């Protein structure tokens, strides 16, 4: 079908997946294809936004999914500026998090990379003396690393520094990013600067970490939206002007002479698949089996967020949050002390916080009732901080399969998917499974995918 014949009718595009990736893709398609294009967003659930969700708590909006974005990446501020939302940009108050381990609160270790220490002093007080001696002596132990290879963070770090470093320093940070563990996350995808230092010939892990730690910067580490991510979701829905089909799962796509049949939506010219890896594998099973096979190897982690407002006058620790060691014996993996972390939340009727539960391979919390989850979160809060007050409001958000696991070899799987799809005209793929789980990476992924199919659609 020629471009000339395509221009005789309005282009038709389907975006499968109504999370942030799909909504950005729909917006980019609208911008590129114009007001007459027929754009349909198909979402399996009954709401748009994916893992972005904003609710009302303590008299104002609070995010109960993703809450922040990496400040050094430009994608979110740039998109906000495009949409006229620049005045929504806020930054944290600059307070440091704590780690709860061995029955006590500890300062977040300095001189670490994703919790991996550059020297023994980095984690002094957090691990025992035997572990400190092991870290100090690590440079005298031969390091075996094959350039371009990959392994789990646990295999690399645990083998050099021991179990306590993993459970008390590394796992808490990886749990916050991926809802995973050092056992389930690969070095090359999760800590690329460390892999690069090892590839360059670092003679020890401590030396590699030291060279990979970014230079100090006064720029804010994170950003957020004053009104929550719901403001961004609503703006994207409005500007994309797409038809939305909710509660509908796309099970396959089939090439036709003049485009694609998207089951059960119908015929379109182009398709952007912005869905989690397992769904992508199912949809492409018959059409692009190589991509489907690679996507099938990407697993998902589930989690729960319990948001609470507390009575006025309740004093939270003067920190941004508390990460919980995986050997601490608690159910909660982290507390975000939202009223301390974000200045725009400090003027609520009472303090607000979030408790996160669940990691890769552990879905028990998903089956608990809301009451059980709130009770567990408050009990762990009492253990960690001593705060023992009834909440004035709560909200429970369950995130089933919310985050992909970047296991060893993940970048190879992503490359296989993208290589298999790139020569399939009118089809593009995007999502948190590809080049980063954060909102900036999802925006970039969506932008690339929309650009890839636009020439076919015109």
Coordinates of C-alpha atoms in Angstrom, one line a residue:
X1 CA 0.0 0.0 0.0
X2 CA 1.6 3.3 -1.0
X3 CA 1.7 6.5 1.0
X4 CA -0.4 8.2 -1.6
X5 CA -3.2 5.7 -1.2
X6 CA -3.0 6.0 2.6
X7 CA -3.5 9.7 2.4
X8 CA -6.9 9.2 0.7
X9 CA -8.4 8.2 4.1
X10 CA -7.6 9.2 7.7
X11 CA -4.8 7.0 9.2
X12 CA -5.9 4.5 11.8
X13 CA -3.7 3.6 14.7
X14 CA -4.2 1.3 17.7
X15 CA -2.2 1.7 20.9
X16 CA -2.5 -1.4 23.1
X17 CA -2.0 -0.5 26.7
X18 CA -3.3 2.6 28.6
X19 CA -0.4 3.2 31.0
X20 CA 1.9 6.1 30.8
X21 CA 3.8 4.5 27.8
X22 CA 0.6 4.0 25.8
X23 CA -0.8 7.4 26.6
X24 CA 2.4 9.2 25.5
X25 CA 2.4 7.1 22.4
X26 CA -1.1 8.1 21.6
X27 CA -0.2 11.8 22.1
X28 CA 2.8 11.5 19.9
X29 CA 0.7 9.8 17.2
X30 CA -1.9 12.6 17.4
X31 CA 0.8 15.2 17.1
X32 CA 2.4 13.5 14.1
X33 CA -0.7 12.3 12.2
X34 CA -3.0 15.3 12.9
X35 CA -6.6 15.8 14.1
X36 CA -8.2 13.5 11.5
X37 CA -6.3 10.4 12.5
X38 CA -8.4 7.6 14.2
X39 CA -6.4 6.6 17.3
X40 CA -7.7 3.9 19.6
X41 CA -6.2 3.1 23.0
X42 CA -7.1 -0.3 24.2
X43 CA -6.7 -1.0 28.0
X44 CA -7.2 -4.4 29.7
X45 CA -8.2 -2.8 33.0
X46 CA -11.0 -0.4 33.9
X47 CA -8.7 2.6 34.3
X48 CA -6.0 4.5 32.5
X49 CA -2.6 5.4 33.8
X50 CA -1.1 1.9 34.6
X51 CA 1.1 2.2 37.7
X52 CA 0.4 5.9 37.9
X53 CA -2.6 6.5 40.2
X54 CA -3.4 9.6 42.3
X55 CA -6.1 9.5 45.1
X56 CA -7.4 12.0 47.6
X57 CA -6.0 11.6 51.1
X58 CA -5.9 14.1 54.0
X59 CA -7.4 16.8 51.9
X60 CA -5.3 16.6 48.8
X61 CA -3.9 14.4 46.0
X62 CA -1.4 11.6 46.8
X63 CA 0.3 9.2 44.4
X64 CA -0.2 5.6 45.4
X65 CA 1.8 4.1 42.5
X66 CA 4.9 5.7 41.1
X67 CA 5.5 9.0 42.9
X68 CA 8.7 10.5 41.5
X69 CA 11.0 10.6 38.6
X70 CA 14.8 10.8 38.3
X71 CA 15.7 14.5 38.1
X72 CA 18.7 14.2 35.8
X73 CA 16.6 12.8 33.0
X74 CA 14.8 15.5 30.9
X75 CA 11.7 13.6 29.6
X76 CA 9.2 14.4 32.3
X77 CA 9.9 18.1 32.6
X78 CA 10.0 18.4 28.8
X79 CA 6.6 16.7 28.5
X80 CA 5.2 18.8 31.3
X81 CA 6.3 21.9 29.5
X82 CA 4.7 20.7 26.2
X83 CA 1.4 20.2 28.0
X84 CA 1.5 23.5 29.9
X85 CA 2.1 21.8 33.3
X86 CA 5.5 23.3 34.1
X87 CA 4.1 24.9 37.2
X88 CA 3.4 21.5 38.5
X89 CA 7.0 20.5 38.9
X90 CA 8.2 20.1 42.5
X91 CA 11.4 18.7 44.1
X92 CA 12.0 16.9 47.4
X93 CA 12.9 18.7 50.6
X94 CA 16.4 17.2 50.5
X95 CA 16.1 14.9 53.5
X96 CA 18.0 11.6 53.6
X97 CA 16.4 8.2 54.0
X98 CA 17.2 5.7 56.7
X99 CA 17.7 1.9 56.7
X100 CA 16.0 -0.3 59.3
X101 CA 18.2 -3.3 60.1
X102 CA 19.0 -5.5 63.1
X103 CA 16.3 -3.8 65.2
X104 CA 17.7 -0.2 64.7
X105 CA 17.6 2.7 62.3
X106 CA 20.8 3.5 60.4
X107 CA 21.8 6.4 58.1
X108 CA 21.7 5.6 54.4
X109 CA 25.3 4.6 53.6
X110 CA 27.4 7.1 51.7
X111 CA 29.9 6.1 49.1
X112 CA 27.8 3.3 47.6
X113 CA 26.3 2.5 44.2
X114 CA 22.8 1.0 44.4
X115 CA 23.9 0.1 47.9
X116 CA 27.1 -1.6 46.8
X117 CA 30.0 -0.2 49.0
X118 CA 33.1 1.4 47.6
X119 CA 34.9 0.7 50.9
X120 CA 34.3 -0.8 54.3
X121 CA 33.6 2.6 55.9
X122 CA 30.6 3.0 53.6
X123 CA 28.6 0.5 55.5
X124 CA 30.2 0.7 59.0
X125 CA 27.5 0.2 61.6
X126 CA 25.2 -1.5 59.2
X127 CA 27.0 -4.8 58.9
X128 CA 29.1 -6.8 61.4
X129 CA 32.9 -6.6 61.8
X130 CA 33.5 -9.8 59.9
X131 CA 31.8 -8.3 56.9
X132 CA 33.7 -5.1 57.2
X133 CA 37.0 -7.0 57.2
X134 CA 35.9 -8.9 54.1
X135 CA 35.1 -5.7 52.3
X136 CA 38.4 -4.2 53.3
X137 CA 40.3 -7.2 52.0
X138 CA 38.3 -7.6 48.8
X139 CA 41.0 -5.9 46.6
X140 CA 43.4 -8.7 47.4
X141 CA 41.0 -11.4 46.1
X142 CA 41.2 -12.1 42.3
X143 CA 38.2 -10.8 40.4
X144 CA 36.8 -12.9 37.6
X145 CA 34.7 -10.9 35.2
X146 CA 34.3 -11.6 31.5
X147 CA 34.0 -8.5 29.4
X148 CA 30.4 -8.2 28.1
X149 CA 29.1 -10.8 30.5
X150 CA 26.3 -10.5 33.0
X151 CA 25.3 -12.1 36.3
X152 CA 22.9 -11.3 39.1
X153 CA 23.8 -8.6 41.5
X154 CA 23.7 -11.2 44.3
X155 CA 26.2 -13.4 42.6
X156 CA 28.6 -10.6 42.1
X157 CA 28.3 -8.7 45.3
X158 CA 27.5 -11.6 47.6
X159 CA 30.5 -13.5 46.4
X160 CA 32.8 -10.5 47.2
X161 CA 31.2 -8.8 50.2
X162 CA 28.8 -11.4 51.8
X163 CA 25.2 -11.8 52.6
X164 CA 24.8 -8.9 55.0
X165 CA 25.7 -6.3 52.4
X166 CA 23.1 -7.8 50.1
X167 CA 20.2 -7.9 52.6
X168 CA 20.9 -4.7 54.5
X169 CA 22.2 -2.3 51.8
X170 CA 21.6 -3.6 48.3
X171 CA 18.2 -5.3 48.5
X172 CA 16.5 -2.3 50.1
X173 CA 17.5 -0.1 47.2
X174 CA 16.7 -2.7 44.4
X175 CA 13.4 -3.3 46.1
X176 CA 12.5 0.3 45.8
X177 CA 13.3 0.5 42.0
X178 CA 12.2 -3.0 40.8
X179 CA 10.2 -4.6 43.7
X180 CA 12.9 -7.2 43.3
X181 CA 15.9 -8.7 45.0
X182 CA 19.6 -8.8 44.2
X183 CA 19.0 -12.4 43.3
X184 CA 16.5 -11.5 40.5
X185 CA 18.3 -8.4 39.0
X186 CA 21.2 -8.4 36.6
X187 CA 24.2 -6.2 37.0
X188 CA 24.4 -5.0 33.4
X189 CA 20.8 -3.6 33.3
X190 CA 20.4 -2.4 36.8
X191 CA 23.9 -0.9 37.4
X192 CA 25.3 -0.2 33.9
X193 CA 28.1 2.1 35.1
X194 CA 29.4 -0.7 37.3
X195 CA 29.3 -3.2 34.4
X196 CA 31.2 -0.6 32.3
X197 CA 33.8 -0.2 35.0
X198 CA 34.3 -4.0 35.2
X199 CA 34.4 -4.2 31.4
X200 CA 37.1 -1.6 31.4
X201 CA 39.3 -3.8 33.6
X202 CA 38.7 -2.8 37.2
X203 CA 40.8 -5.1 39.4
X204 CA 38.3 -5.3 42.2
X205 CA 34.7 -4.7 43.0
X206 CA 35.4 -1.8 45.4
X207 CA 37.6 -0.1 42.7
X208 CA 34.8 -0.6 40.1
X209 CA 32.2 0.9 42.4
X210 CA 34.4 3.8 43.3
X211 CA 35.0 4.7 39.7
X212 CA 31.3 4.3 38.8
X213 CA 29.8 6.5 41.5
X214 CA 28.6 9.7 39.9
X215 CA 30.2 13.0 40.7
X216 CA 28.5 15.0 43.4
X217 CA 25.8 17.3 42.1
X218 CA 23.6 20.0 43.7
X219 CA 20.8 19.3 41.3
X220 CA 17.7 17.6 42.8
X221 CA 17.8 13.8 42.5
X222 CA 14.0 13.5 42.1
X223 CA 11.0 15.4 40.8
X224 CA 7.3 15.0 41.1
X225 CA 4.0 16.8 40.2
X226 CA 2.3 19.0 42.8
X227 CA -1.1 17.5 41.9
X228 CA 0.2 14.0 41.5
X229 CA 0.7 12.0 38.3
X230 CA -3.0 12.0 37.8
X231 CA -2.6 15.5 36.4
X232 CA -0.2 14.2 33.7
X233 CA -2.5 11.3 32.9
X234 CA -5.5 13.5 32.5
X235 CA -3.6 16.0 30.3
X236 CA -2.3 13.2 28.0
X237 CA -5.8 11.8 27.6
X238 CA -7.2 15.2 26.7
X239 CA -4.5 16.1 24.1
X240 CA -4.4 12.6 22.5
X241 CA -8.1 12.8 21.8
X242 CA -8.2 9.0 21.3
X243 CA -11.1 6.6 21.5
X244 CA -10.6 4.5 24.6
X245 CA -11.7 0.9 24.9
X246 CA -11.5 -0.3 28.5
X247 CA -11.7 -3.7 30.0
X248 CA -10.5 -5.3 26.8
X249 CA -7.4 -7.5 26.3
X250 CA -5.8 -7.7 22.9
X251 CA -4.9 -11.3 22.3
X252 CA -3.2 -11.2 18.9
X253 CA -2.5 -9.1 15.8
X254 CA -2.6 -10.4 12.3
X255 CA -1.0 -8.8 9.2
X256 CA -3.4 -7.9 6.3
X257 CA -2.8 -6.6 2.9
X258 CA -3.4 -3.0 3.9
X259 CA -2.5 -2.9 7.6
X260 CA -3.2 -5.0 10.7
X261 CA -6.2 -6.7 12.3
X262 CA -6.1 -6.2 16.1
X263 CA -8.2 -8.8 17.8
X264 CA -10.8 -7.9 19.0
X265 CA -10.6 -4.2 17.9
X266 CA -10.5 -4.6 14.1
X267 CA -8.5 -3.2 11.2
X268 CA -5.9 -0.4 11.7
X269 CA -2.9 0.9 9.7
X270 CA -0.4 0.8 12.5
X271 CA -0.1 -0.7 16.1
X272 CA 2.0 0.4 19.1
X273 CA 2.1 -2.4 21.7
X274 CA 2.7 -0.7 25.1
X275 CA 2.0 -3.7 27.3
X276 CA 3.9 -5.7 29.9
X277 CA 6.2 -8.4 28.6
X278 CA 3.9 -11.4 29.2
X279 CA 1.1 -9.8 27.3
X280 CA 3.5 -8.8 24.5
X281 CA 4.6 -12.4 24.2
X282 CA 1.0 -13.6 23.8
X283 CA 0.1 -10.9 21.3
X284 CA 3.1 -11.6 19.1
X285 CA 3.2 -15.4 19.4
X286 CA 1.9 -16.0 15.9
X287 CA 3.1 -12.9 14.1
X288 CA 6.6 -12.3 15.5
X289 CA 7.5 -15.5 17.3
X290 CA 11.2 -14.6 17.9
X291 CA 10.1 -11.4 19.8
X292 CA 7.4 -13.4 21.6
X293 CA 9.9 -16.0 22.8
X294 CA 12.3 -13.3 24.1
X295 CA 9.5 -11.4 25.9
X296 CA 8.4 -14.6 27.6
X297 CA 11.6 -14.6 29.5
X298 CA 10.9 -11.3 31.3
X299 CA 9.1 -11.9 34.6
X300 CA 7.1 -9.5 36.7
X301 CA 7.0 -8.5 40.4
X302 CA 3.9 -7.5 42.3
X303 CA 3.6 -5.1 45.2
X304 CA 1.1 -3.3 47.5
X305 CA 1.1 0.3 48.6
X306 CA -0.7 1.3 51.8
X307 CA -1.2 5.0 52.1
X308 CA -2.0 6.5 55.5
X309 CA -2.8 9.9 56.9
X310 CA -2.1 10.3 60.6
X311 CA -3.6 12.7 63.2
X312 CA -2.4 16.3 63.3
X313 CA 0.6 16.7 65.6
X314 CA 2.0 13.3 64.9
X315 CA 5.8 13.7 64.5
X316 CA 7.4 11.6 61.7
X317 CA 11.2 11.1 61.7
X318 CA 12.9 14.0 60.0
X319 CA 13.8 11.8 57.0
X320 CA 12.5 11.2 53.5
X321 CA 11.7 7.5 54.2
X322 CA 12.9 4.2 55.7
X323 CA 14.1 1.3 53.7
X324 CA 13.8 -2.1 55.4
X325 CA 16.5 -4.7 55.2
X326 CA 15.3 -8.0 53.8
X327 CA 16.7 -9.8 56.9
X328 CA 14.8 -7.5 59.3
X329 CA 11.8 -9.8 59.7
X330 CA 9.2 -7.2 58.7
X331 CA 6.5 -7.4 56.0
X332 CA 6.9 -3.8 54.9
X333 CA 9.9 -3.3 52.5
X334 CA 9.9 0.6 52.7
X335 CA 8.1 3.6 54.2
X336 CA 7.9 6.8 52.3
X337 CA 7.5 9.6 54.8
X338 CA 5.7 11.7 52.2
X339 CA 5.1 14.8 54.4
X340 CA 8.8 15.0 55.1
X341 CA 10.0 14.1 51.6
X342 CA 7.9 16.6 49.8
X343 CA 7.4 20.1 51.0
X344 CA 4.1 20.5 49.2
X345 CA 2.6 17.7 51.3
X346 CA 3.8 19.2 54.6
X347 CA 0.7 21.4 55.0
X348 CA -1.9 18.7 55.0
X349 CA -4.3 18.4 58.0
X350 CA -2.0 15.7 59.2
X351 CA 1.2 13.8 58.1
X352 CA 0.9 11.3 55.2
X353 CA 3.1 8.3 54.5
X354 CA 3.2 5.3 52.3
X355 CA 4.1 1.7 53.2
X356 CA 5.2 -0.7 50.4
X357 CA 4.9 -4.5 50.7
X358 CA 5.8 -7.3 48.3
X359 CA 8.7 -8.3 46.2
X360 CA 9.5 -10.6 43.2
X361 CA 8.5 -14.1 44.1
X362 CA 6.4 -13.0 47.1
X363 CA 2.8 -12.4 46.4
X364 CA 1.4 -13.2 49.8
X365 CA 0.4 -9.6 50.6
X366 CA -1.8 -9.4 47.5
X367 CA -4.1 -11.9 49.0
X368 CA -4.6 -10.0 52.3
X369 CA -7.6 -7.9 52.9
X370 CA -7.3 -4.1 53.1
X371 CA -7.8 -4.3 56.8
X372 CA -4.9 -6.8 57.2
X373 CA -2.6 -4.7 55.0
X374 CA -3.3 -1.6 57.0
X375 CA -2.9 -3.4 60.3
X376 CA 0.4 -4.9 59.1
X377 CA 1.7 -1.5 57.8
X378 CA 0.9 0.2 61.1
X379 CA 2.5 -2.6 63.2
X380 CA 5.7 -2.4 61.2
X381 CA 5.6 1.5 61.4
X382 CA 5.4 1.1 65.2
X383 CA 8.3 -1.3 65.2
X384 CA 10.5 1.0 63.1
X385 CA 9.6 4.4 64.4
X386 CA 7.7 4.0 67.6
X387 CA 4.6 5.8 66.2
X388 CA 1.5 4.2 67.6
X389 CA -1.6 6.2 66.5
X390 CA -4.7 5.2 64.6
X391 CA -4.8 6.5 61.0
X392 CA -7.3 9.2 60.0
X393 CA -7.5 7.9 56.5
X394 CA -6.1 5.0 54.4
X395 CA -5.9 3.8 50.8
X396 CA -4.7 0.4 49.5
X397 CA -3.4 0.0 46.0
X398 CA -2.5 -3.5 44.7
X399 CA 0.0 -3.6 41.8
X400 CA -0.2 -7.1 40.2
X401 CA 2.7 -7.6 37.9
X402 CA 3.6 -3.9 38.3
X403 CA 7.3 -4.1 37.6
X404 CA 9.4 -6.1 35.2
X405 CA 12.5 -7.9 36.5
X406 CA 15.7 -6.9 34.8
X407 CA 17.3 -10.3 35.3
X408 CA 20.8 -11.3 34.0
X409 CA 20.8 -11.2 30.2
X410 CA 17.9 -8.7 30.2
X411 CA 19.5 -6.3 27.7
X412 CA 20.0 -9.2 25.3
X413 CA 16.3 -10.1 25.5
X414 CA 15.3 -6.6 24.8
X415 CA 17.6 -6.4 21.8
X416 CA 16.1 -9.7 20.5
X417 CA 12.6 -8.3 20.8
X418 CA 13.5 -5.0 19.1
X419 CA 15.5 -6.7 16.3
X420 CA 12.6 -9.1 15.6
X421 CA 10.1 -6.2 15.4
X422 CA 12.0 -3.5 13.6
X423 CA 11.4 -5.0 10.1
X424 CA 7.7 -5.6 10.7
X425 CA 6.1 -2.5 9.0
X426 CA 3.5 -0.7 11.1
X427 CA 4.3 -2.4 14.4
X428 CA 6.3 -1.0 17.3
X429 CA 6.8 -2.0 20.9
X430 CA 7.4 0.0 24.0
X431 CA 7.2 -0.2 27.8
X432 CA 8.9 -0.5 31.2
X433 CA 10.3 -3.9 30.2
X434 CA 12.6 -2.3 27.6
X435 CA 15.1 0.4 28.6
X436 CA 14.1 1.4 32.1
X437 CA 11.2 1.1 34.6
X438 CA 10.9 4.7 35.5
X439 CA 8.4 7.2 34.0
X440 CA 11.2 9.1 32.0
X441 CA 12.3 5.8 30.3
X442 CA 8.7 5.0 29.5
X443 CA 8.2 8.4 27.9
X444 CA 11.3 7.9 25.8
X445 CA 10.2 4.4 24.8
X446 CA 6.8 5.6 23.7
X447 CA 8.2 8.5 21.7
X448 CA 10.5 6.1 19.8
X449 CA 7.7 3.7 19.1
X450 CA 5.3 6.3 17.8
X451 CA 8.0 7.7 15.5
X452 CA 8.8 4.2 14.2
X453 CA 5.2 3.7 12.9
X454 CA 4.3 7.2 11.8
X455 CA 5.8 6.9 8.3
X456 CA 3.7 3.9 7.6
X457 CA 0.5 5.6 9.0
X458 CA 0.9 8.7 6.9

